[in-house]
PDB file of N, CA, C and O in Angstrom:
ATOM      1  N   MET A   1     -99.098 -52.278  -6.836  1.00 44.00           N
ATOM      2  CA  MET A   1     -97.850 -51.750  -6.901  1.00 44.00           C
ATOM      3  C   MET A   1     -97.203 -51.579  -8.110  1.00 44.00           C
ATOM      4  O   MET A   1     -97.555 -52.582  -9.073  1.00 44.00           O
ATOM      5  N   SER A   2     -96.729 -50.409  -8.562  1.00 52.00           N
ATOM      6  CA  SER A   2     -95.882 -49.960  -9.818  1.00 52.00           C
ATOM      7  C   SER A   2     -94.563 -50.550 -10.214  1.00 52.00           C
ATOM      8  O   SER A   2     -94.046 -50.908  -9.418  1.00 52.00           O
ATOM      9  N   VAL A   3     -94.576 -50.915 -11.427  1.00 67.00           N
ATOM     10  CA  VAL A   3     -93.139 -51.551 -11.782  1.00 67.00           C
ATOM     11  C   VAL A   3     -92.372 -50.182 -11.709  1.00 67.00           C
ATOM     12  O   VAL A   3     -92.660 -49.122 -12.188  1.00 67.00           O
ATOM     13  N   THR A   4     -91.104 -50.674 -11.284  1.00 76.00           N
ATOM     14  CA  THR A   4     -89.923 -49.463 -11.558  1.00 76.00           C
ATOM     15  C   THR A   4     -88.972 -49.722 -12.507  1.00 76.00           C
ATOM     16  O   THR A   4     -88.189 -48.336 -12.993  1.00 76.00           O
ATOM     17  N   PHE A   5     -89.533 -50.265 -13.586  1.00 82.00           N
ATOM     18  CA  PHE A   5     -88.549 -50.285 -14.808  1.00 82.00           C
ATOM     19  C   PHE A   5     -89.173 -49.810 -15.934  1.00 82.00           C
ATOM     20  O   PHE A   5     -90.804 -49.675 -16.016  1.00 82.00           O
ATOM     21  N   VAL A   6     -88.332 -48.913 -17.252  1.00 82.00           N
ATOM     22  CA  VAL A   6     -89.463 -48.732 -18.193  1.00 82.00           C
ATOM     23  C   VAL A   6     -88.084 -49.065 -19.388  1.00 82.00           C
ATOM     24  O   VAL A   6     -87.383 -49.060 -18.924  1.00 82.00           O
ATOM     25  N   ALA A   7     -88.889 -49.234 -20.556  1.00 84.00           N
ATOM     26  CA  ALA A   7     -88.050 -49.156 -21.457  1.00 84.00           C
ATOM     27  C   ALA A   7     -87.246 -47.907 -22.244  1.00 84.00           C
ATOM     28  O   ALA A   7     -87.995 -47.223 -22.249  1.00 84.00           O
ATOM     29  N   ASN A   8     -85.783 -48.117 -22.340  1.00 85.00           N
ATOM     30  CA  ASN A   8     -85.090 -47.095 -23.173  1.00 85.00           C
ATOM     31  C   ASN A   8     -84.417 -47.566 -24.124  1.00 85.00           C
ATOM     32  O   ASN A   8     -83.118 -48.511 -23.504  1.00 85.00           O
ATOM     33  N   ALA A   9     -84.327 -47.439 -25.376  1.00 89.00           N
ATOM     34  CA  ALA A   9     -83.567 -47.781 -26.387  1.00 89.00           C
ATOM     35  C   ALA A   9     -83.190 -48.925 -26.379  1.00 89.00           C
ATOM     36  O   ALA A   9     -81.930 -49.702 -26.252  1.00 89.00           O
ATOM     37  N   GLY A  10     -84.195 -49.653 -26.133  1.00 88.00           N
ATOM     38  CA  GLY A  10     -84.285 -51.255 -25.986  1.00 88.00           C
ATOM     39  C   GLY A  10     -83.719 -51.793 -25.028  1.00 88.00           C
ATOM     40  O   GLY A  10     -83.594 -53.174 -24.612  1.00 88.00           O
ATOM     41  N   ALA A  11     -83.801 -51.686 -23.408  1.00 90.00           N
ATOM     42  CA  ALA A  11     -83.206 -51.708 -22.332  1.00 90.00           C
ATOM     43  C   ALA A  11     -84.245 -51.401 -21.622  1.00 90.00           C
ATOM     44  O   ALA A  11     -84.555 -50.388 -21.541  1.00 90.00           O
ATOM     45  N   TRP A  12     -83.945 -52.424 -20.245  1.00 89.00           N
ATOM     46  CA  TRP A  12     -85.107 -51.796 -19.271  1.00 89.00           C
ATOM     47  C   TRP A  12     -84.245 -51.286 -18.040  1.00 89.00           C
ATOM     48  O   TRP A  12     -83.044 -51.694 -17.843  1.00 89.00           O
ATOM     49  N   ILE A  13     -84.427 -49.874 -17.747  1.00 87.00           N
ATOM     50  CA  ILE A  13     -83.970 -49.177 -16.601  1.00 87.00           C
ATOM     51  C   ILE A  13     -84.631 -48.536 -15.958  1.00 87.00           C
ATOM     52  O   ILE A  13     -85.827 -48.636 -15.945  1.00 87.00           O
ATOM     53  N   VAL A  14     -84.005 -48.463 -14.476  1.00 83.00           N
ATOM     54  CA  VAL A  14     -84.810 -48.108 -13.291  1.00 83.00           C
ATOM     55  C   VAL A  14     -85.955 -46.527 -13.638  1.00 83.00           C
ATOM     56  O   VAL A  14     -84.472 -45.469 -14.220  1.00 83.00           O
ATOM     57  N   ASP A  15     -86.417 -46.235 -13.469  1.00 85.00           N
ATOM     58  CA  ASP A  15     -87.238 -44.894 -13.455  1.00 85.00           C
ATOM     59  C   ASP A  15     -86.955 -44.794 -12.030  1.00 85.00           C
ATOM     60  O   ASP A  15     -88.019 -44.676 -10.948  1.00 85.00           O
ATOM     61  N   PRO A  16     -86.473 -43.673 -11.872  1.00 81.00           N
ATOM     62  CA  PRO A  16     -85.859 -43.272 -10.701  1.00 81.00           C
ATOM     63  C   PRO A  16     -87.131 -42.205  -9.668  1.00 81.00           C
ATOM     64  O   PRO A  16     -87.235 -42.179  -8.846  1.00 81.00           O
ATOM     65  N   GLY A  17     -87.752 -41.876 -10.665  1.00 81.00           N
ATOM     66  CA  GLY A  17     -89.063 -41.062 -10.053  1.00 81.00           C
ATOM     67  C   GLY A  17     -89.955 -42.077  -9.773  1.00 81.00           C
ATOM     68  O   GLY A  17     -90.760 -41.770  -8.558  1.00 81.00           O
ATOM     69  N   ASN A  18     -90.423 -43.093 -10.034  1.00 82.00           N
ATOM     70  CA  ASN A  18     -91.302 -44.036  -9.841  1.00 82.00           C
ATOM     71  C   ASN A  18     -90.889 -44.806  -8.650  1.00 82.00           C
ATOM     72  O   ASN A  18     -91.473 -45.259  -7.855  1.00 82.00           O
ATOM     73  N   GLU A  19     -89.593 -45.168  -8.592  1.00 81.00           N
ATOM     74  CA  GLU A  19     -88.710 -46.112  -7.628  1.00 81.00           C
ATOM     75  C   GLU A  19     -89.209 -45.564  -6.471  1.00 81.00           C
ATOM     76  O   GLU A  19     -89.298 -46.211  -5.474  1.00 81.00           O
ATOM     77  N   ILE A  20     -88.886 -44.559  -6.258  1.00 83.00           N
ATOM     78  CA  ILE A  20     -89.194 -43.479  -5.140  1.00 83.00           C
ATOM     79  C   ILE A  20     -90.575 -44.223  -4.437  1.00 83.00           C
ATOM     80  O   ILE A  20     -90.803 -44.309  -3.144  1.00 83.00           O
ATOM     81  N   VAL A  21     -91.415 -43.818  -5.314  1.00 85.00           N
ATOM     82  CA  VAL A  21     -92.932 -44.248  -4.903  1.00 85.00           C
ATOM     83  C   VAL A  21     -93.356 -45.440  -4.819  1.00 85.00           C
ATOM     84  O   VAL A  21     -93.739 -45.736  -3.600  1.00 85.00           O
ATOM     85  N   VAL A  22     -92.865 -46.252  -5.344  1.00 83.00           N
ATOM     86  CA  VAL A  22     -92.676 -47.999  -5.108  1.00 83.00           C
ATOM     87  C   VAL A  22     -91.922 -48.239  -3.619  1.00 83.00           C
ATOM     88  O   VAL A  22     -92.963 -49.028  -2.990  1.00 83.00           O
ATOM     89  N   LEU A  23     -90.790 -47.813  -3.566  1.00 83.00           N
ATOM     90  CA  LEU A  23     -90.114 -48.177  -2.400  1.00 83.00           C
ATOM     91  C   LEU A  23     -91.353 -47.186  -1.150  1.00 83.00           C
ATOM     92  O   LEU A  23     -91.124 -48.057  -0.107  1.00 83.00           O
ATOM     93  N   LYS A  24     -91.665 -46.364  -1.061  1.00 88.00           N
ATOM     94  CA  LYS A  24     -92.187 -45.774   0.017  1.00 88.00           C
ATOM     95  C   LYS A  24     -93.610 -46.612   0.188  1.00 88.00           C
ATOM     96  O   LYS A  24     -94.259 -46.707   1.477  1.00 88.00           O
ATOM     97  N   ALA A  25     -94.270 -46.782  -0.961  1.00 88.00           N
ATOM     98  CA  ALA A  25     -95.564 -47.744  -0.719  1.00 88.00           C
ATOM     99  C   ALA A  25     -95.249 -49.210  -0.279  1.00 88.00           C
ATOM    100  O   ALA A  25     -96.002 -49.650   0.850  1.00 88.00           O
ATOM    101  N   LEU A  26     -94.131 -49.670  -0.536  1.00 85.00           N
ATOM    102  CA  LEU A  26     -93.610 -50.885   0.087  1.00 85.00           C
ATOM    103  C   LEU A  26     -93.429 -50.758   1.531  1.00 85.00           C
ATOM    104  O   LEU A  26     -93.599 -51.621   2.167  1.00 85.00           O
ATOM    105  N   LEU A  27     -92.574 -49.434   1.931  1.00 86.00           N
ATOM    106  CA  LEU A  27     -92.093 -49.844   3.049  1.00 86.00           C
ATOM    107  C   LEU A  27     -93.419 -49.211   3.782  1.00 86.00           C
ATOM    108  O   LEU A  27     -93.450 -50.146   5.283  1.00 86.00           O
ATOM    109  N   ALA A  28     -94.384 -49.123   3.951  1.00 89.00           N
ATOM    110  CA  ALA A  28     -95.775 -48.351   4.262  1.00 89.00           C
ATOM    111  C   ALA A  28     -96.860 -49.560   4.442  1.00 89.00           C
ATOM    112  O   ALA A  28     -97.219 -50.079   5.506  1.00 89.00           O
ATOM    113  N   GLU A  29     -96.224 -50.316   3.817  1.00 89.00           N
ATOM    114  CA  GLU A  29     -97.409 -51.905   3.231  1.00 89.00           C
ATOM    115  C   GLU A  29     -96.563 -52.943   4.548  1.00 89.00           C
ATOM    116  O   GLU A  29     -97.233 -53.640   4.821  1.00 89.00           O
ATOM    117  N   ARG A  30     -95.021 -52.911   4.495  1.00 89.00           N
ATOM    118  CA  ARG A  30     -94.906 -54.323   5.105  1.00 89.00           C
ATOM    119  C   ARG A  30     -93.945 -53.590   6.164  1.00 89.00           C
ATOM    120  O   ARG A  30     -92.672 -54.174   6.472  1.00 89.00           O
ATOM    121  N   GLN A  31     -94.296 -52.417   6.941  1.00 87.00           N
ATOM    122  CA  GLN A  31     -93.037 -51.830   7.848  1.00 87.00           C
ATOM    123  C   GLN A  31     -93.078 -53.115   9.418  1.00 87.00           C
ATOM    124  O   GLN A  31     -91.836 -52.777   9.611  1.00 87.00           O
ATOM    125  N   ASP A  32     -94.097 -53.600   9.785  1.00 86.00           N
ATOM    126  CA  ASP A  32     -93.713 -54.836  10.236  1.00 86.00           C
ATOM    127  C   ASP A  32     -92.709 -55.895  10.321  1.00 86.00           C
ATOM    128  O   ASP A  32     -92.049 -56.305  11.119  1.00 86.00           O
ATOM    129  N   THR A  33     -92.754 -56.051   9.140  1.00 88.00           N
ATOM    130  CA  THR A  33     -92.144 -57.253   8.093  1.00 88.00           C
ATOM    131  C   THR A  33     -90.625 -56.658   8.320  1.00 88.00           C
ATOM    132  O   THR A  33     -89.761 -57.582   8.751  1.00 88.00           O
ATOM    133  N   LEU A  34     -90.610 -55.118   7.920  1.00 84.00           N
ATOM    134  CA  LEU A  34     -89.201 -55.231   7.785  1.00 84.00           C
ATOM    135  C   LEU A  34     -88.467 -54.361   9.170  1.00 84.00           C
ATOM    136  O   LEU A  34     -87.664 -54.923   9.205  1.00 84.00           O
ATOM    137  N   SER A  35     -89.308 -54.316   9.988  1.00 84.00           N
ATOM    138  CA  SER A  35     -89.131 -54.166  11.513  1.00 84.00           C
ATOM    139  C   SER A  35     -88.233 -55.631  12.089  1.00 84.00           C
ATOM    140  O   SER A  35     -87.096 -55.483  12.600  1.00 84.00           O
ATOM    141  N   GLY A  36     -88.779 -56.321  11.802  1.00 86.00           N
ATOM    142  CA  GLY A  36     -88.522 -57.740  12.279  1.00 86.00           C
ATOM    143  C   GLY A  36     -87.319 -58.114  11.673  1.00 86.00           C
ATOM    144  O   GLY A  36     -86.509 -58.693  12.184  1.00 86.00           O
ATOM    145  N   VAL A  37     -87.144 -58.066  10.270  1.00 87.00           N
ATOM    146  CA  VAL A  37     -85.845 -58.167   9.615  1.00 87.00           C
ATOM    147  C   VAL A  37     -84.586 -57.596   9.804  1.00 87.00           C
ATOM    148  O   VAL A  37     -83.475 -58.398  10.232  1.00 87.00           O
ATOM    149  N   LEU A  38     -85.051 -56.402  10.782  1.00 84.00           N
ATOM    150  CA  LEU A  38     -83.993 -55.634  11.097  1.00 84.00           C
ATOM    151  C   LEU A  38     -83.513 -56.298  12.562  1.00 84.00           C
ATOM    152  O   LEU A  38     -82.200 -56.056  12.674  1.00 84.00           O
ATOM    153  N   MET A  39     -84.516 -56.163  13.052  1.00 85.00           N
ATOM    154  CA  MET A  39     -84.302 -56.728  14.745  1.00 85.00           C
ATOM    155  C   MET A  39     -83.558 -58.235  14.393  1.00 85.00           C
ATOM    156  O   MET A  39     -82.466 -58.342  15.420  1.00 85.00           O
ATOM    157  N   ALA A  40     -83.947 -59.014  13.853  1.00 84.00           N
ATOM    158  CA  ALA A  40     -83.242 -60.175  13.283  1.00 84.00           C
ATOM    159  C   ALA A  40     -81.714 -60.150  12.849  1.00 84.00           C
ATOM    160  O   ALA A  40     -80.857 -60.896  13.580  1.00 84.00           O
ATOM    161  N   SER A  41     -81.519 -59.115  11.936  1.00 87.00           N
ATOM    162  CA  SER A  41     -80.125 -59.183  11.558  1.00 87.00           C
ATOM    163  C   SER A  41     -79.159 -58.503  12.907  1.00 87.00           C
ATOM    164  O   SER A  41     -77.813 -58.706  12.871  1.00 87.00           O
ATOM    165  N   PHE A  42     -79.570 -57.700  13.746  1.00 85.00           N
ATOM    166  CA  PHE A  42     -78.878 -57.391  14.502  1.00 85.00           C
ATOM    167  C   PHE A  42     -78.874 -57.645  16.164  1.00 85.00           C
ATOM    168  O   PHE A  42     -78.033 -57.686  16.533  1.00 85.00           O
ATOM    169  N   ASN A  43     -80.060 -58.393  16.121  1.00 85.00           N
ATOM    170  CA  ASN A  43     -80.089 -58.813  18.069  1.00 85.00           C
ATOM    171  C   ASN A  43     -79.363 -60.332  18.072  1.00 85.00           C
ATOM    172  O   ASN A  43     -78.516 -60.273  18.880  1.00 85.00           O
ATOM    173  N   ALA A  44     -79.157 -61.201  16.993  1.00 83.00           N
ATOM    174  CA  ALA A  44     -78.600 -62.288  17.524  1.00 83.00           C
ATOM    175  C   ALA A  44     -77.112 -61.848  17.501  1.00 83.00           C
ATOM    176  O   ALA A  44     -76.582 -62.175  18.463  1.00 83.00           O
ATOM    177  N   PRO A  45     -76.456 -61.031  16.649  1.00 84.00           N
ATOM    178  CA  PRO A  45     -74.663 -60.453  16.890  1.00 84.00           C
ATOM    179  C   PRO A  45     -75.195 -60.070  18.087  1.00 84.00           C
ATOM    180  O   PRO A  45     -73.862 -59.971  19.313  1.00 84.00           O
ATOM    181  N   LEU A  46     -75.412 -59.199  18.548  1.00 81.00           N
ATOM    182  CA  LEU A  46     -75.263 -58.326  20.179  1.00 81.00           C
ATOM    183  C   LEU A  46     -75.766 -59.332  20.937  1.00 81.00           C
ATOM    184  O   LEU A  46     -75.302 -59.507  22.067  1.00 81.00           O
ATOM    185  N   LEU A  47     -76.897 -60.221  20.943  1.00 84.00           N
ATOM    186  CA  LEU A  47     -76.950 -61.220  21.501  1.00 84.00           C
ATOM    187  C   LEU A  47     -75.684 -62.247  22.535  1.00 84.00           C
ATOM    188  O   LEU A  47     -75.161 -62.818  23.277  1.00 84.00           O
ATOM    189  N   ILE A  48     -74.639 -62.794  20.768  1.00 81.00           N
ATOM    190  CA  ILE A  48     -74.020 -63.443  21.000  1.00 81.00           C
ATOM    191  C   ILE A  48     -72.742 -62.838  21.568  1.00 81.00           C
ATOM    192  O   ILE A  48     -71.559 -63.282  22.460  1.00 81.00           O
ATOM    193  N   LEU A  49     -72.669 -61.284  21.391  1.00 77.00           N
ATOM    194  CA  LEU A  49     -71.495 -60.870  22.112  1.00 77.00           C
ATOM    195  C   LEU A  49     -72.030 -60.897  23.524  1.00 77.00           C
ATOM    196  O   LEU A  49     -70.777 -60.405  24.176  1.00 77.00           O
ATOM    197  N   ARG A  50     -72.973 -60.263  24.054  1.00 78.00           N
ATOM    198  CA  ARG A  50     -73.258 -60.306  25.539  1.00 78.00           C
ATOM    199  C   ARG A  50     -73.046 -61.480  26.173  1.00 78.00           C
ATOM    200  O   ARG A  50     -72.749 -61.644  27.323  1.00 78.00           O
ATOM    201  N   THR A  51     -73.177 -62.757  25.215  1.00 78.00           N
ATOM    202  CA  THR A  51     -73.289 -64.123  26.294  1.00 78.00           C
ATOM    203  C   THR A  51     -71.659 -63.821  26.101  1.00 78.00           C
ATOM    204  O   THR A  51     -71.249 -64.681  27.529  1.00 78.00           O
ATOM    205  N   LEU A  52     -70.830 -63.873  25.494  1.00 76.00           N
ATOM    206  CA  LEU A  52     -69.176 -63.848  25.352  1.00 76.00           C
ATOM    207  C   LEU A  52     -69.001 -63.510  26.618  1.00 76.00           C
ATOM    208  O   LEU A  52     -68.151 -63.512  27.121  1.00 76.00           O
ATOM    209  N   HIS A  53     -69.105 -62.033  26.592  1.00 72.00           N
ATOM    210  CA  HIS A  53     -68.637 -61.142  27.633  1.00 72.00           C
ATOM    211  C   HIS A  53     -68.893 -61.646  29.095  1.00 72.00           C
ATOM    212  O   HIS A  53     -68.439 -61.718  29.919  1.00 72.00           O
ATOM    213  N   ALA A  54     -70.508 -62.312  29.141  1.00 74.00           N
ATOM    214  CA  ALA A  54     -70.759 -62.805  30.243  1.00 74.00           C
ATOM    215  C   ALA A  54     -69.863 -64.458  30.951  1.00 74.00           C
ATOM    216  O   ALA A  54     -69.577 -64.422  32.576  1.00 74.00           O
ATOM    217  N   PHE A  55     -69.213 -64.723  29.795  1.00 77.00           N
ATOM    218  CA  PHE A  55     -69.284 -65.961  29.871  1.00 77.00           C
ATOM    219  C   PHE A  55     -67.066 -65.567  29.757  1.00 77.00           C
ATOM    220  O   PHE A  55     -66.204 -66.471  30.081  1.00 77.00           O
ATOM    221  N   ASP A  56     -66.748 -64.187  29.923  1.00 73.00           N
ATOM    222  CA  ASP A  56     -65.570 -63.895  29.716  1.00 73.00           C
ATOM    223  C   ASP A  56     -64.521 -64.581  28.458  1.00 73.00           C
ATOM    224  O   ASP A  56     -63.678 -64.669  29.064  1.00 73.00           O
ATOM    225  N   LEU A  57     -65.175 -64.711  27.472  1.00 69.00           N
ATOM    226  CA  LEU A  57     -64.959 -65.538  26.191  1.00 69.00           C
ATOM    227  C   LEU A  57     -64.447 -64.714  25.230  1.00 69.00           C
ATOM    228  O   LEU A  57     -63.900 -64.565  24.254  1.00 69.00           O
ATOM    229  N   PHE A  58     -65.026 -62.995  25.424  1.00 66.00           N
ATOM    230  CA  PHE A  58     -64.654 -62.301  24.466  1.00 66.00           C
ATOM    231  C   PHE A  58     -63.549 -61.898  23.943  1.00 66.00           C
ATOM    232  O   PHE A  58     -62.854 -61.789  23.170  1.00 66.00           O
ATOM    233  N   THR A  59     -62.280 -61.866  24.840  1.00 70.00           N
ATOM    234  CA  THR A  59     -61.129 -61.651  25.405  1.00 70.00           C
ATOM    235  C   THR A  59     -60.580 -62.985  24.067  1.00 70.00           C
ATOM    236  O   THR A  59     -59.014 -62.554  23.807  1.00 70.00           O
ATOM    237  N   ARG A  60     -60.680 -64.181  24.173  1.00 69.00           N
ATOM    238  CA  ARG A  60     -60.413 -65.298  23.531  1.00 69.00           C
ATOM    239  C   ARG A  60     -60.313 -64.256  21.824  1.00 69.00           C
ATOM    240  O   ARG A  60     -59.666 -65.142  20.808  1.00 69.00           O
ATOM    241  N   LEU A  61     -61.138 -63.476  21.349  1.00 69.00           N
ATOM    242  CA  LEU A  61     -61.235 -63.237  19.855  1.00 69.00           C
ATOM    243  C   LEU A  61     -60.215 -62.360  19.703  1.00 69.00           C
ATOM    244  O   LEU A  61     -59.843 -62.398  18.305  1.00 69.00           O
ATOM    245  N   ARG A  62     -59.235 -61.799  20.468  1.00 70.00           N
ATOM    246  CA  ARG A  62     -57.887 -61.139  20.294  1.00 70.00           C
ATOM    247  C   ARG A  62     -57.068 -62.432  19.455  1.00 70.00           C
ATOM    248  O   ARG A  62     -56.056 -61.342  18.703  1.00 70.00           O
ATOM    249  N   LYS A  63     -56.993 -63.331  19.236  1.00 75.00           N
ATOM    250  CA  LYS A  63     -55.928 -64.171  18.992  1.00 75.00           C
ATOM    251  C   LYS A  63     -56.396 -64.553  17.198  1.00 75.00           C
ATOM    252  O   LYS A  63     -55.674 -64.539  16.763  1.00 75.00           O
ATOM    253  N   TYR A  64     -57.694 -64.420  17.082  1.00 75.00           N
ATOM    254  CA  TYR A  64     -58.034 -63.956  15.498  1.00 75.00           C
ATOM    255  C   TYR A  64     -57.564 -63.019  14.743  1.00 75.00           C
ATOM    256  O   TYR A  64     -57.554 -61.538  15.343  1.00 75.00           O
ATOM    257  N   HIS A  65     -57.305 -63.465  13.483  1.00 79.00           N
ATOM    258  CA  HIS A  65     -56.795 -61.947  12.336  1.00 79.00           C
ATOM    259  C   HIS A  65     -57.843 -61.726  11.573  1.00 79.00           C
ATOM    260  O   HIS A  65     -58.356 -62.675  10.723  1.00 79.00           O
ATOM    261  N   PHE A  66     -57.960 -60.336  11.784  1.00 78.00           N
ATOM    262  CA  PHE A  66     -59.356 -59.570  10.902  1.00 78.00           C
ATOM    263  C   PHE A  66     -59.114 -59.127   9.701  1.00 78.00           C
ATOM    264  O   PHE A  66     -59.524 -58.273   9.092  1.00 78.00           O
ATOM    265  N   ASP A  67     -57.462 -59.005   9.512  1.00 82.00           N
ATOM    266  CA  ASP A  67     -56.894 -58.525   8.714  1.00 82.00           C
ATOM    267  C   ASP A  67     -57.473 -58.821   6.953  1.00 82.00           C
ATOM    268  O   ASP A  67     -57.633 -57.822   6.249  1.00 82.00           O
ATOM    269  N   GLU A  68     -57.519 -59.742   6.761  1.00 84.00           N
ATOM    270  CA  GLU A  68     -58.638 -60.322   5.153  1.00 84.00           C
ATOM    271  C   GLU A  68     -59.876 -59.242   5.429  1.00 84.00           C
ATOM    272  O   GLU A  68     -60.598 -59.276   4.003  1.00 84.00           O
ATOM    273  N   ILE A  69     -60.664 -58.718   6.550  1.00 83.00           N
ATOM    274  CA  ILE A  69     -61.917 -58.391   6.200  1.00 83.00           C
ATOM    275  C   ILE A  69     -61.730 -56.973   5.726  1.00 83.00           C
ATOM    276  O   ILE A  69     -61.351 -55.762   6.888  1.00 83.00           O
ATOM    277  N   PRO A  70     -62.061 -56.252   4.706  1.00 82.00           N
ATOM    278  CA  PRO A  70     -61.905 -55.268   4.389  1.00 82.00           C
ATOM    279  C   PRO A  70     -62.380 -54.248   5.608  1.00 82.00           C
ATOM    280  O   PRO A  70     -61.651 -52.896   5.701  1.00 82.00           O
ATOM    281  N   GLU A  71     -63.254 -54.024   5.817  1.00 84.00           N
ATOM    282  CA  GLU A  71     -63.574 -52.774   6.988  1.00 84.00           C
ATOM    283  C   GLU A  71     -63.299 -53.056   8.624  1.00 84.00           C
ATOM    284  O   GLU A  71     -63.101 -52.168   9.441  1.00 84.00           O
ATOM    285  N   TRP A  72     -62.337 -54.084   8.700  1.00 83.00           N
ATOM    286  CA  TRP A  72     -61.886 -53.922   9.913  1.00 83.00           C
ATOM    287  C   TRP A  72     -60.504 -52.828  10.128  1.00 83.00           C
ATOM    288  O   TRP A  72     -60.651 -52.648  11.162  1.00 83.00           O
ATOM    289  N   LYS A  73     -60.107 -52.416   9.115  1.00 86.00           N
ATOM    290  CA  LYS A  73     -59.029 -51.622   8.986  1.00 86.00           C
ATOM    291  C   LYS A  73     -59.551 -50.298   9.466  1.00 86.00           C
ATOM    292  O   LYS A  73     -59.142 -49.595  10.639  1.00 86.00           O
ATOM    293  N   LYS A  74     -61.081 -50.034   8.871  1.00 87.00           N
ATOM    294  CA  LYS A  74     -61.539 -48.969   9.329  1.00 87.00           C
ATOM    295  C   LYS A  74     -61.857 -48.727  10.999  1.00 87.00           C
ATOM    296  O   LYS A  74     -62.051 -47.943  11.541  1.00 87.00           O
ATOM    297  N   ILE A  75     -62.622 -49.980  11.334  1.00 84.00           N
ATOM    298  CA  ILE A  75     -62.980 -50.494  12.742  1.00 84.00           C
ATOM    299  C   ILE A  75     -61.806 -49.963  13.447  1.00 84.00           C
ATOM    300  O   ILE A  75     -62.171 -49.683  14.600  1.00 84.00           O
ATOM    301  N   GLN A  76     -60.152 -50.762  13.494  1.00 83.00           N
ATOM    302  CA  GLN A  76     -59.227 -50.754  13.946  1.00 83.00           C
ATOM    303  C   GLN A  76     -59.084 -48.969  14.393  1.00 83.00           C
ATOM    304  O   GLN A  76     -58.525 -48.471  15.387  1.00 83.00           O
ATOM    305  N   THR A  77     -59.185 -48.040  13.179  1.00 87.00           N
ATOM    306  CA  THR A  77     -58.710 -47.036  12.968  1.00 87.00           C
ATOM    307  C   THR A  77     -59.453 -46.002  14.246  1.00 87.00           C
ATOM    308  O   THR A  77     -59.243 -45.246  14.974  1.00 87.00           O
ATOM    309  N   ALA A  78     -60.834 -46.525  14.463  1.00 86.00           N
ATOM    310  CA  ALA A  78     -61.896 -45.727  14.832  1.00 86.00           C
ATOM    311  C   ALA A  78     -61.831 -46.472  16.586  1.00 86.00           C
ATOM    312  O   ALA A  78     -62.217 -45.487  17.046  1.00 86.00           O
ATOM    313  N   LEU A  79     -61.537 -47.278  16.773  1.00 80.00           N
ATOM    314  CA  LEU A  79     -61.333 -47.995  17.950  1.00 80.00           C
ATOM    315  C   LEU A  79     -60.079 -47.089  18.790  1.00 80.00           C
ATOM    316  O   LEU A  79     -59.879 -47.081  19.817  1.00 80.00           O
ATOM    317  N   ARG A  80     -59.180 -46.821  17.992  1.00 85.00           N
ATOM    318  CA  ARG A  80     -57.470 -46.038  18.716  1.00 85.00           C
ATOM    319  C   ARG A  80     -57.953 -45.055  18.712  1.00 85.00           C
ATOM    320  O   ARG A  80     -57.447 -44.468  19.277  1.00 85.00           O
ATOM    321  N   SER A  81     -59.253 -44.112  18.046  1.00 82.00           N
ATOM    322  CA  SER A  81     -58.962 -42.919  18.228  1.00 82.00           C
ATOM    323  C   SER A  81     -59.694 -42.145  19.390  1.00 82.00           C
ATOM    324  O   SER A  81     -60.477 -43.323  20.040  1.00 82.00           O
TER     325      SER A  81
END
């Protein structure tokens, strides 16, 4: 696999033209692994939410304050619309 960095004025910078080639090759070579990583990152939270719903525990989350999480305001806005 090629390197995506090139020397430029005494520094190493990313070569955007070569980077896409390297990334596409990586995706083709490791597609099964990457699919597993995506499934692992999404399935656990979804299974937890499903379990909370099954035991009627999900409503207890309402007492927690998520205001310190930057994305929460966007989520609140979307839920209200």
